Coordinates of C-alpha atoms and ligand atoms in Angstrom, one line a residue:
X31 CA -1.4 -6.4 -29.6
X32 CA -3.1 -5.0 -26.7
X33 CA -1.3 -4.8 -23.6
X34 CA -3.1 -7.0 -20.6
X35 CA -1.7 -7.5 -17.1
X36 CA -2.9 -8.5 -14.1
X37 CA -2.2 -8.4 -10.2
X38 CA -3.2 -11.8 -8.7
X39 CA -2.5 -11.7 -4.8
X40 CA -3.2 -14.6 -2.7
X41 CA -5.5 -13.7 0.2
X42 CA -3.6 -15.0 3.1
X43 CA -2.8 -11.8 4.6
X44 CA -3.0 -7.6 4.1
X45 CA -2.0 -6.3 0.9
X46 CA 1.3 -4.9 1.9
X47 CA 3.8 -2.5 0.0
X48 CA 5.4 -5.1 -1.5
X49 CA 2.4 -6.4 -3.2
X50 CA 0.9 -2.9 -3.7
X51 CA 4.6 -1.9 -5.4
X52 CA 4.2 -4.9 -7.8
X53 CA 0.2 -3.9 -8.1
X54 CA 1.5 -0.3 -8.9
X55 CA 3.8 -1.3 -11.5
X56 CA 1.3 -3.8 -13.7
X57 CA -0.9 -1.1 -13.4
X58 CA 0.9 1.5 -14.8
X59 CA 2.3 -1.2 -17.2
X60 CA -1.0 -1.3 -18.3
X61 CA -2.4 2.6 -18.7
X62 CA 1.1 3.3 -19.8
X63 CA 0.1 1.2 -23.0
X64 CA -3.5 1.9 -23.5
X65 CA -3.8 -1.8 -22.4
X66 CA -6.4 -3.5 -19.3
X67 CA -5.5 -4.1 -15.8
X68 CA -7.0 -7.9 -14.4
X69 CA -7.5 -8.3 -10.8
X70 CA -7.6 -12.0 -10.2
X71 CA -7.7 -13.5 -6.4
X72 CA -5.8 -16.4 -5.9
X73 CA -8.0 -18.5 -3.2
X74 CA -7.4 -21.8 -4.3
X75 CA -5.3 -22.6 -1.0
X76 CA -8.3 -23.1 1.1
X77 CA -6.7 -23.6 4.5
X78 CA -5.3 -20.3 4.3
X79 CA -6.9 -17.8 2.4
X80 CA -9.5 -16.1 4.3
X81 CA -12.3 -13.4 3.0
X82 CA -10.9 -10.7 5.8
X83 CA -7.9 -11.1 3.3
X84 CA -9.9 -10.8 0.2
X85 CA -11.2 -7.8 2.1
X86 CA -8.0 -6.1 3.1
X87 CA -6.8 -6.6 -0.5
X88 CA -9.7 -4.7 -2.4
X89 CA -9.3 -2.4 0.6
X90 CA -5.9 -1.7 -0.1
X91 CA -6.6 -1.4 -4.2
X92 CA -9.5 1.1 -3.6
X93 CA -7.9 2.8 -1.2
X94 CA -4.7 3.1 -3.7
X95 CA -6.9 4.1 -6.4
X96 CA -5.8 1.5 -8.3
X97 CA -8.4 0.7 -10.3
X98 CA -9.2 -2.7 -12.3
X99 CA -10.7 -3.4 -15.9
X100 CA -11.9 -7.1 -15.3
X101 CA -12.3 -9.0 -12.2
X102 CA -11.9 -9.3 -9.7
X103 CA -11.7 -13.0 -10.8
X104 CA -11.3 -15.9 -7.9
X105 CA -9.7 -19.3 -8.4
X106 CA -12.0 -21.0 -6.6
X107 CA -14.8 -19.8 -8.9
X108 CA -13.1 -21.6 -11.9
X109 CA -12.4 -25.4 -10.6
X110 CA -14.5 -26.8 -13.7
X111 CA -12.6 -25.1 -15.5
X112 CA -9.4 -26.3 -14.4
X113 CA -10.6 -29.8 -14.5
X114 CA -11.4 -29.5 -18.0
X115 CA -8.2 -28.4 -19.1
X116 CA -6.7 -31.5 -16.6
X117 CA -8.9 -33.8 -19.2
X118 CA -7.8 -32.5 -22.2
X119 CA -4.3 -32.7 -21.7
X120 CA -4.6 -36.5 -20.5
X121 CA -6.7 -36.9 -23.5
X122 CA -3.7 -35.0 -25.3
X123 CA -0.8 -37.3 -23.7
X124 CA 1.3 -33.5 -22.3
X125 CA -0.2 -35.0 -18.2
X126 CA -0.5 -38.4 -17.3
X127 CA -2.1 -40.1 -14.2
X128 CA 0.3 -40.9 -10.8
X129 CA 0.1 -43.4 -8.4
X130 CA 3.1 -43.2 -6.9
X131 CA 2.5 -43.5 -2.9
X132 CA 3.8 -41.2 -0.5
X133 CA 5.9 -43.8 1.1
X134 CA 7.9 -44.3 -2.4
X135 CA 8.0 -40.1 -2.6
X136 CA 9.2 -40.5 0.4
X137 CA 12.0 -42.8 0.4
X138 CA 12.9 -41.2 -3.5
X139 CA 13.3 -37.8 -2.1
X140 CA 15.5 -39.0 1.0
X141 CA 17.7 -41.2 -1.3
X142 CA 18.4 -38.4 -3.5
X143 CA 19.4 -36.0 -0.9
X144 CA 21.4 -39.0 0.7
X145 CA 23.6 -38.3 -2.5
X146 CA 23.5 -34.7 -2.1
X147 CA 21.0 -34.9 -5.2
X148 CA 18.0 -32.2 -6.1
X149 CA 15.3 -34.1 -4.9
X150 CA 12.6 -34.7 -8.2
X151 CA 10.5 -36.9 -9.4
X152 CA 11.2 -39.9 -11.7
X153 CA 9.1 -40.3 -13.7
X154 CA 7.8 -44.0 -12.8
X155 CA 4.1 -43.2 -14.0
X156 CA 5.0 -41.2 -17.1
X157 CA 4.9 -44.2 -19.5
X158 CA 2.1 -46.0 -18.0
X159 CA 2.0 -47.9 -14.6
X160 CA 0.1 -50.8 -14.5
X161 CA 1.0 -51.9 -10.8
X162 CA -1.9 -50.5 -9.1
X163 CA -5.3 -51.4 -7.9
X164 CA -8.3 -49.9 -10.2
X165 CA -9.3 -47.4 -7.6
X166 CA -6.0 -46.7 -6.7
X167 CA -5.5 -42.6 -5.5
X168 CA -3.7 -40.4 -8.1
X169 CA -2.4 -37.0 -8.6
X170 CA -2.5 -36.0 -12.6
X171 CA 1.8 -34.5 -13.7
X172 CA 2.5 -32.3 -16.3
X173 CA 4.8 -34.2 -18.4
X174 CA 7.8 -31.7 -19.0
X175 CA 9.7 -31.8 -21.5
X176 CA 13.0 -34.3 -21.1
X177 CA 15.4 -31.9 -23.2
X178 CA 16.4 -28.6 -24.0
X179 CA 15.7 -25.4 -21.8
X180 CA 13.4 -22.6 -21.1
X181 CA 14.5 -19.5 -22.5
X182 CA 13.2 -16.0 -21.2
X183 CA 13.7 -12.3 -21.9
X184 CA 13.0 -11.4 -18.3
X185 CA 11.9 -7.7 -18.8
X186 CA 13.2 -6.3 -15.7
X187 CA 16.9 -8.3 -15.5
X188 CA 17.2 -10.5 -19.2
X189 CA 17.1 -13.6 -20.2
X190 CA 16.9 -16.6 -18.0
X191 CA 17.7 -20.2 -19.3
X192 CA 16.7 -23.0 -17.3
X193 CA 17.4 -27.2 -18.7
X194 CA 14.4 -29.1 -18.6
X195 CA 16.7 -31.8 -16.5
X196 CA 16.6 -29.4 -13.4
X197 CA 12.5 -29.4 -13.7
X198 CA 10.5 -32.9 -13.0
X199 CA 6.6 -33.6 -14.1
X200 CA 4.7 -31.2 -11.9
X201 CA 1.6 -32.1 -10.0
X202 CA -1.3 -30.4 -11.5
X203 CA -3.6 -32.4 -9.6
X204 CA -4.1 -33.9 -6.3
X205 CA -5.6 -36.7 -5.1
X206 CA -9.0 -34.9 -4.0
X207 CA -9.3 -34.0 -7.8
X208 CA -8.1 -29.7 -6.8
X209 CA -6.0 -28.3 -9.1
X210 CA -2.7 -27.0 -7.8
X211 CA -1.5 -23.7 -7.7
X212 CA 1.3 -23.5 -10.5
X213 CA -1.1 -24.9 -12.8
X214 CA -4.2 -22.6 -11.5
X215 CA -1.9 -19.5 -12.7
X216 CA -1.2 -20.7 -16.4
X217 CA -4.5 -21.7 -17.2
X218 CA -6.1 -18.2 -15.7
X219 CA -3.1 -16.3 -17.8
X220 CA -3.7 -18.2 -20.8
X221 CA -7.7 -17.4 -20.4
X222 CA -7.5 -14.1 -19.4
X223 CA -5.7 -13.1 -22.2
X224 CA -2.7 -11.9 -20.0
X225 CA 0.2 -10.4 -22.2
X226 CA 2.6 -8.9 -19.4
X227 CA 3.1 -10.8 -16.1
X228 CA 4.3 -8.3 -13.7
X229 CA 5.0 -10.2 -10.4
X230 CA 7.4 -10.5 -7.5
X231 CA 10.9 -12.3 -8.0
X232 CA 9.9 -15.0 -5.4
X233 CA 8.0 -16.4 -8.5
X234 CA 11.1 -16.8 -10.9
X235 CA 11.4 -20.4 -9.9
X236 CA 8.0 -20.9 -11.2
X237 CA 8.3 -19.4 -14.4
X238 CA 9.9 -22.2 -16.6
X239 CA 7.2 -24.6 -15.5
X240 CA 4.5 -22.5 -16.0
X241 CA 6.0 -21.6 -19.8
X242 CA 6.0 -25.3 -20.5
X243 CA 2.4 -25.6 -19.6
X244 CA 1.4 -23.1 -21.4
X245 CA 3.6 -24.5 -24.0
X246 CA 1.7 -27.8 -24.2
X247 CA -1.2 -26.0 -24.3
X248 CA -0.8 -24.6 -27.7
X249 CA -1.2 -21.3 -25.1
X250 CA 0.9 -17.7 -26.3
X251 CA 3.7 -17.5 -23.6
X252 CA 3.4 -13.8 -22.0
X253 CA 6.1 -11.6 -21.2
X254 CA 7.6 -11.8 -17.8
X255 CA 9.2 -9.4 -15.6
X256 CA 10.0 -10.3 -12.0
X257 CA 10.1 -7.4 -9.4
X258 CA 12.7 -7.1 -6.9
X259 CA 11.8 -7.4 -3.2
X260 CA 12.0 -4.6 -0.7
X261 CA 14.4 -4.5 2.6
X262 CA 13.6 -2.5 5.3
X263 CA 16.5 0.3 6.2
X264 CA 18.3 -2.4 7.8
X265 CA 18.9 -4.4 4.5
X266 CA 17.3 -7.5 6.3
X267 CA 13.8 -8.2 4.0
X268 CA 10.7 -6.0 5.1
X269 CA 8.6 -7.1 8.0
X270 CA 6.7 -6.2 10.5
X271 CA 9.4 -5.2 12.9
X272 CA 10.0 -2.4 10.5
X273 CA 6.9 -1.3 11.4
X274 CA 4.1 -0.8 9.1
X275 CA 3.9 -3.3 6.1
X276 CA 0.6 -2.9 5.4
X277 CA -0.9 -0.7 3.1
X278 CA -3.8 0.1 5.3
X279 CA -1.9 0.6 8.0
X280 CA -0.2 3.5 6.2
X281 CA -3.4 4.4 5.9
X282 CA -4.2 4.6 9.6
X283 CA -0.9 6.4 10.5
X284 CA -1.8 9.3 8.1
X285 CA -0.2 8.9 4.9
X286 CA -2.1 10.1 1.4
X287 CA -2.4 7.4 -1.1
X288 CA -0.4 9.9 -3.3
X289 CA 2.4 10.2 -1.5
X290 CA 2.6 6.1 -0.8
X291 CA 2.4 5.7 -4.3
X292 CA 4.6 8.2 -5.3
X293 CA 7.4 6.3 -2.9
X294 CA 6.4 2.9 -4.2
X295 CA 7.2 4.1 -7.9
X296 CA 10.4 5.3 -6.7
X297 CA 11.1 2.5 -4.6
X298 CA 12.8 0.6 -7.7
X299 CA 11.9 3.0 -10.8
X300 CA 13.9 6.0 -11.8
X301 CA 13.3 8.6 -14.3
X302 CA 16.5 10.7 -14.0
X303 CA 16.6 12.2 -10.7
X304 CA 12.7 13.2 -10.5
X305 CA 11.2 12.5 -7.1
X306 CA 8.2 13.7 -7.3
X307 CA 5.5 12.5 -10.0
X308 CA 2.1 13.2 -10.4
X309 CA -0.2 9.9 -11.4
X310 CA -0.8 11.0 -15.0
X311 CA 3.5 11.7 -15.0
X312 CA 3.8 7.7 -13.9
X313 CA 1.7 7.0 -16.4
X314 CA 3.2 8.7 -19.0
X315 CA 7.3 7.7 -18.0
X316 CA 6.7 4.3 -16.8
X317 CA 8.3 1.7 -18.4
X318 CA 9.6 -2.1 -17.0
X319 CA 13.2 -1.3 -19.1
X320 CA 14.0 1.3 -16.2
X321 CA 13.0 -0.7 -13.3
X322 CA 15.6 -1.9 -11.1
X323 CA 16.9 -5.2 -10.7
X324 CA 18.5 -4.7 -7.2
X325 CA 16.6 -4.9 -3.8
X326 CA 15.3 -1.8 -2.6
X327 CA 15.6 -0.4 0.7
X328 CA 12.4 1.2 2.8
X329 CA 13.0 4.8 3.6
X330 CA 10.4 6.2 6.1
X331 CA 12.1 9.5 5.9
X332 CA 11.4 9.6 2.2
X333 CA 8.0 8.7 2.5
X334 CA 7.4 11.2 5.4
X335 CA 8.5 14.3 2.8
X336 CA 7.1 13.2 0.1
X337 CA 3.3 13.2 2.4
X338 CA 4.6 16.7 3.4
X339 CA 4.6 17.7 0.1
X340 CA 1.2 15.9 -1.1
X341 CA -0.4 17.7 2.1
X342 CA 1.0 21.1 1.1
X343 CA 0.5 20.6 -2.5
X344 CA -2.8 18.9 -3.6
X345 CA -5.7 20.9 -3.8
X346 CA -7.6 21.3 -0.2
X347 CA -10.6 19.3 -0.5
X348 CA -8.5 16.3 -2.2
X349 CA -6.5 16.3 1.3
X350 CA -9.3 17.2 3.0
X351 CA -11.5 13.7 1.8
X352 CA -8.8 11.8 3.5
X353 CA -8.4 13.8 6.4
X354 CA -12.1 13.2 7.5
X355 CA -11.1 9.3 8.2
X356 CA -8.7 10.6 10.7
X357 CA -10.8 13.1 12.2
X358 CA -13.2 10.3 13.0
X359 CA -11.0 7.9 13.8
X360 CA -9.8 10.5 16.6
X361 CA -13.5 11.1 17.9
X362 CA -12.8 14.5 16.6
X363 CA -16.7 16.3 15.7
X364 CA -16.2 18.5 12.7
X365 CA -19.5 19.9 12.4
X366 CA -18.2 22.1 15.3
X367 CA -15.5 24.0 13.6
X368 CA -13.8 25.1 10.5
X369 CA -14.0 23.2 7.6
X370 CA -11.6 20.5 6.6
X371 CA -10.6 22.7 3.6
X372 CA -9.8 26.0 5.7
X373 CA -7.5 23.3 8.2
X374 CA -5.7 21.4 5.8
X375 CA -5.0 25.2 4.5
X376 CA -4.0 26.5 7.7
X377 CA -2.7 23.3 9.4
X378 CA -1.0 21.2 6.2
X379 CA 2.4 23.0 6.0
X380 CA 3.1 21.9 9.5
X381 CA 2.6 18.1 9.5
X382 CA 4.2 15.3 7.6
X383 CA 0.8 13.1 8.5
X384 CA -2.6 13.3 8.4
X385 CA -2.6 11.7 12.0
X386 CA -0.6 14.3 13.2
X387 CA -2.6 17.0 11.2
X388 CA -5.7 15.7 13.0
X389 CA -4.1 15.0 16.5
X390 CA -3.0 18.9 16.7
X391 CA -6.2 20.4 15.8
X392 CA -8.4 19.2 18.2
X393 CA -8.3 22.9 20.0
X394 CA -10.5 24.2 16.6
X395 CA -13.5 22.0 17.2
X396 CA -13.5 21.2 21.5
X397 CA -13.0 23.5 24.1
X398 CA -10.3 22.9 26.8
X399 CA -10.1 23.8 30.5
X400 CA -6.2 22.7 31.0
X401 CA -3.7 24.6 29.2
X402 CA 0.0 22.6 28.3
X403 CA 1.5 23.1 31.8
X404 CA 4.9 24.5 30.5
X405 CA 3.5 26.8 28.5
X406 CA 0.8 28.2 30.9
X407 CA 3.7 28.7 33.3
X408 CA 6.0 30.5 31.0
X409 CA 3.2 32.6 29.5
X410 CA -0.2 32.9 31.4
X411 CA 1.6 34.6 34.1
X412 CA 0.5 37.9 36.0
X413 CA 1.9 40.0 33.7
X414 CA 0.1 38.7 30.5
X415 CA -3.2 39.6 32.1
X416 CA -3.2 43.2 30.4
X417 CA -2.3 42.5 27.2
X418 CA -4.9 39.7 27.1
X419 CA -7.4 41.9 28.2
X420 CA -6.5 44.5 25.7
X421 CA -6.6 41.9 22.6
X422 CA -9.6 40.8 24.1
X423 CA -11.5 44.0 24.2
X424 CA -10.0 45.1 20.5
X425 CA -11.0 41.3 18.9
X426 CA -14.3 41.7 20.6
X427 CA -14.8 45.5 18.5
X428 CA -14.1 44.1 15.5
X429 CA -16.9 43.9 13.0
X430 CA -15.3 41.5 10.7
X431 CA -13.5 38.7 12.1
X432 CA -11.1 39.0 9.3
X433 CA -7.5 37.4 9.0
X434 CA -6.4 41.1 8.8
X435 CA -8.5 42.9 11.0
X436 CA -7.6 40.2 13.6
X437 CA -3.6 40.7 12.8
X438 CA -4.1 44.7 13.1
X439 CA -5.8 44.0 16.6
X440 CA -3.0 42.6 17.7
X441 CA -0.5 44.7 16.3
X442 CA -2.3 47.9 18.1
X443 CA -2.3 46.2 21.1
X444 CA 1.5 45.9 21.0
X445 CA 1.8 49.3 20.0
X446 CA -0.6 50.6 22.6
X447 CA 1.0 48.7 25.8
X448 CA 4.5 49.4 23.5
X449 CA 5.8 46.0 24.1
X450 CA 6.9 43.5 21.4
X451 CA 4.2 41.4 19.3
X452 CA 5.8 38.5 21.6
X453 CA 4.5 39.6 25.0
X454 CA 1.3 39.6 23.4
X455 CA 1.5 37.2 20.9
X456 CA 2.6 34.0 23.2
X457 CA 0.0 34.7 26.0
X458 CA -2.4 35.0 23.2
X459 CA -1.6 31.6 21.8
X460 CA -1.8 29.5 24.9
X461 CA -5.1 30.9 25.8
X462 CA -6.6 29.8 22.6
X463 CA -5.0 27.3 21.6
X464 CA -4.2 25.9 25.0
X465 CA -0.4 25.2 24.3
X466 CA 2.7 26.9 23.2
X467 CA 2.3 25.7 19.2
X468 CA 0.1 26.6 16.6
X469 CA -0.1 28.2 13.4
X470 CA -0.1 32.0 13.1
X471 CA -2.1 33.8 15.1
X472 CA -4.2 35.5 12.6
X473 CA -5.5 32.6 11.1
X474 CA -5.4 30.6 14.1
X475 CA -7.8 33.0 15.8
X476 CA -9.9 33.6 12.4
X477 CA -10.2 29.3 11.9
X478 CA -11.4 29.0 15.9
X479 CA -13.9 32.2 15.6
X480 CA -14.6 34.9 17.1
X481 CA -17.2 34.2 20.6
X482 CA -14.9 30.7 20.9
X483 CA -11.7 33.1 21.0
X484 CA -13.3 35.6 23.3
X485 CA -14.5 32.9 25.8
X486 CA -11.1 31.4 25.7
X487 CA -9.8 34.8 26.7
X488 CA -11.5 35.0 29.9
X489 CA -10.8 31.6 30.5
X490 CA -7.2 32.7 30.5
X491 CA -7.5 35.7 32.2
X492 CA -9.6 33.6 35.0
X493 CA -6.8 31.3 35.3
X494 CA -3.8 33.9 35.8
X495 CA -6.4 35.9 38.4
X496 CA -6.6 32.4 39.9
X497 CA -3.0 31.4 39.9
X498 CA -1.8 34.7 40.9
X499 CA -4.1 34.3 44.4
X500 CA -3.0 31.2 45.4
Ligands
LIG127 N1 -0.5 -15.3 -6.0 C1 0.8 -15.0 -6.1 C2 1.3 -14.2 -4.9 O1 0.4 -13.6 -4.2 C3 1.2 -14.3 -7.3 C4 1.3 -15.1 -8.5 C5 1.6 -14.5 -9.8 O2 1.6 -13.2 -9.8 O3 1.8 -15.2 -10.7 O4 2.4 -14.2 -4.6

């Protein structure tokens, strides 16, 4: 049997890292068995799905990398479809049409909790009501079974039983003729061919209703396995007051889809006590057996180390693709410096974000005239003036603006004023860079280039001369 899954968000919102999780794991559910991944949108609640969701959400995917076989598929393309499979089971006797009013819902459902009661349906229409006008309203119930249970091998925390006395005749219909959303999903599951449903817990509930559908259908029953939720570091359920939920907005703040995905595997999945995996590693260990039934708790610090280690580790120009978004998105022209590559090279050890990466490099592609004020006082002072002009006029001979040759100029100027690489080193730094912080000189000064260096020098040299007379 080939394996088919599917991720089917409703597009009311962003696609946060609960849903990517869940997308994550069907996914690699999938590849893991050679099988296909179905992306299927589920719209059908007009009032509040909205295309800016529908947007976010194949944002998210794409930007995730996680890529989809078929789809993606929306609900409210398939209404005929739905309707159809309304007819035949009134034409097959597993629906039947309702005409209960609200009013008697009503009053039913306040009774029953009166008595402390789960509020259901009774089941007046099931055998036929004739007490209504001809052109009466109706909603069109599933007629669930009276007897027995529901049995299911959840494949993430075992079997569930659930008596068909705790479930009444779901509405499959409303009055307006839409199909509702219960019924929406087993009819897409059943058409799309879906053998694993991998999905949050918050759909447990609807499982047992949706296997007796498919039941009465003559439909296969898929697997199920129901994902745990995620709680932020304060065990209360992830929101927005833990700060980013959605998986754009991890995006924006710097992280690499890498390293969000590598945290999201972890974040409920274990392989031994292996933290870091590679996408064709998740692939190849994933299994639903060793996913976790308990909540998981949202680590930022985690997340932050394992981006640290995607920025240090993946090749260059993979880094460097995702850098450029943040190198735009902080006005930041790189046509007017190194390249992204030579950066994240020089730059990536030092960061645990992209953001950050980008927000401290700003002095390789635009000239400055301030300089951090602490660290022009503590090091642009009279006495740096020499040993700036030295290094200046030994950079300026050099023929190649080489990593080395630039570390021996420095060196000799050391030597030559014999004072410690520090005295020239720090002075140095600040007039480059324009603050007390960067990466080593060498390869700070070789990124920036030569005539930007030397102009920076004089600027720095100006500003002592300047200080020093006032
Ligand atoms: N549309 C549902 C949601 O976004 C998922 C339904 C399912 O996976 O069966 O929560």
């Amino acid at each position: 049997m080939k394996v088919k899954t599917r991720f089917a968000p409703s597009p009311t919102g962003y696609l946060h890292v609960g849903g990517a999780r869940t997308a994550l794991y069907s996914w690699l559910f999938a590849r893991h068995n050679q099988g296909e991944f179905v992306l299927r949108i589920e719209d059908t609640d007009l009032e509040r799905s909205t295309p800016e969701a529908i947007e976010a959400i194949l944002d998210g995917m794409n930007w995730l990398e996680l890529g989809w076989d078929e789809g993606p598929y929306y609900q409210t393309k398939r209404f005929d479809r739905y309707r159809d499979v309304v007819a035949q089971m009134l034409e097959a006797g597993t629906a039947y049409k309702c005409y209960c009013s609200i009013e008697r819902l009503d009053a039913m459902r306040e009774e029953q909790m009166a008595k402390g009661e789960k509020p259901r349906y009774d089941g007046k229409c099931r055998h036929g009501n004739t007490e209504h006008a001809a052109d009466a309203p109706y909603v069109i119930r599933f007629k669930n079974p009276e007897e027995g249970s529901v049995i299911f091998d959840d494949q993430i925390r075992g079997p569930i039983e659930i008596g068909n006395k705790e479930l009444d005749d779901l509405i499959i219909q409303r009055t307006d003729g839409s199909p509702t959303y219960n019924f929406c999903v087993v009819v897409d599951d059943w058409d799309m061919g879906i053998t694993h449903v991998v999905r949050g817990e918050d759909h447990i509930n609807n499982t047992p209703r949706q296997i007796n559908i498919l039941k009465a259908l003559g439909a296969p029953v898929p697997l199920y396995a129901h994902v745990s939720m995620i709680l932020g570091d304060d065990g209360k359920k992830l929101s927005k007051r833990h700060g980013a939920v959605s998986v754009m907005q991890y995006r924006d703040e710097g992280y690499l889809p890498e390293a969000l995905l590598n945290y999201l595997v972890r974040l409920g999945w274990s392989h031994g006590d292996q933290e870091v995996f590679s996408m064709p590693e998740m692939i190849e260990l994933f299994t639903l057996e060793a996913v976790n039934k308990a909540a998981s708790a949202f680590n930022t610090e985690k997340l932050n180390w394992l981006n640290n280690h995607y920025i240090r580790t993946l090749p260059a120009e993979e880094v460097a693709k995702h850098l450029e978004w943040h190198m735009a998105d902080q006005q930041l022209d790189t046509s007017k410096g190194p390249s992204l590559e030579a950066l994240v090279g020089v730059m990536g050890e030092r960061v645990n974000t992209l953001r950050e990466l980008a927000a401290q490099s700003r002095y390789f592609y635009e000239d400055f005239s301030d300089f951090e004020e602490g660290a022009a006082k503590k090091h642009l002072r009279p006495v740096a003036q020499e040993p700036l002009q030295l290094v200046q006029k030994k950079l300026a001979e050099l023929a190649d603006w080489t990593v080395e040759a630039i570390h021996n100029a420095i060196q000799a100027t050391a030597d030559e004023l014999e004072v410690g690489m520090g005295k020239v080193g720090m002075p140095l730094r600040v007039a480059v860079t324009g603050a007390g912080q960067s990466p080593s000189l060498d390869l700070t000064l070789h990124l920036i280039g030569k005539e930007r260096s030397l102009a920076r020098l004089d600027q720095a040299v100006d500003f002592i001369v300047k200080r020093a007379a006032d």
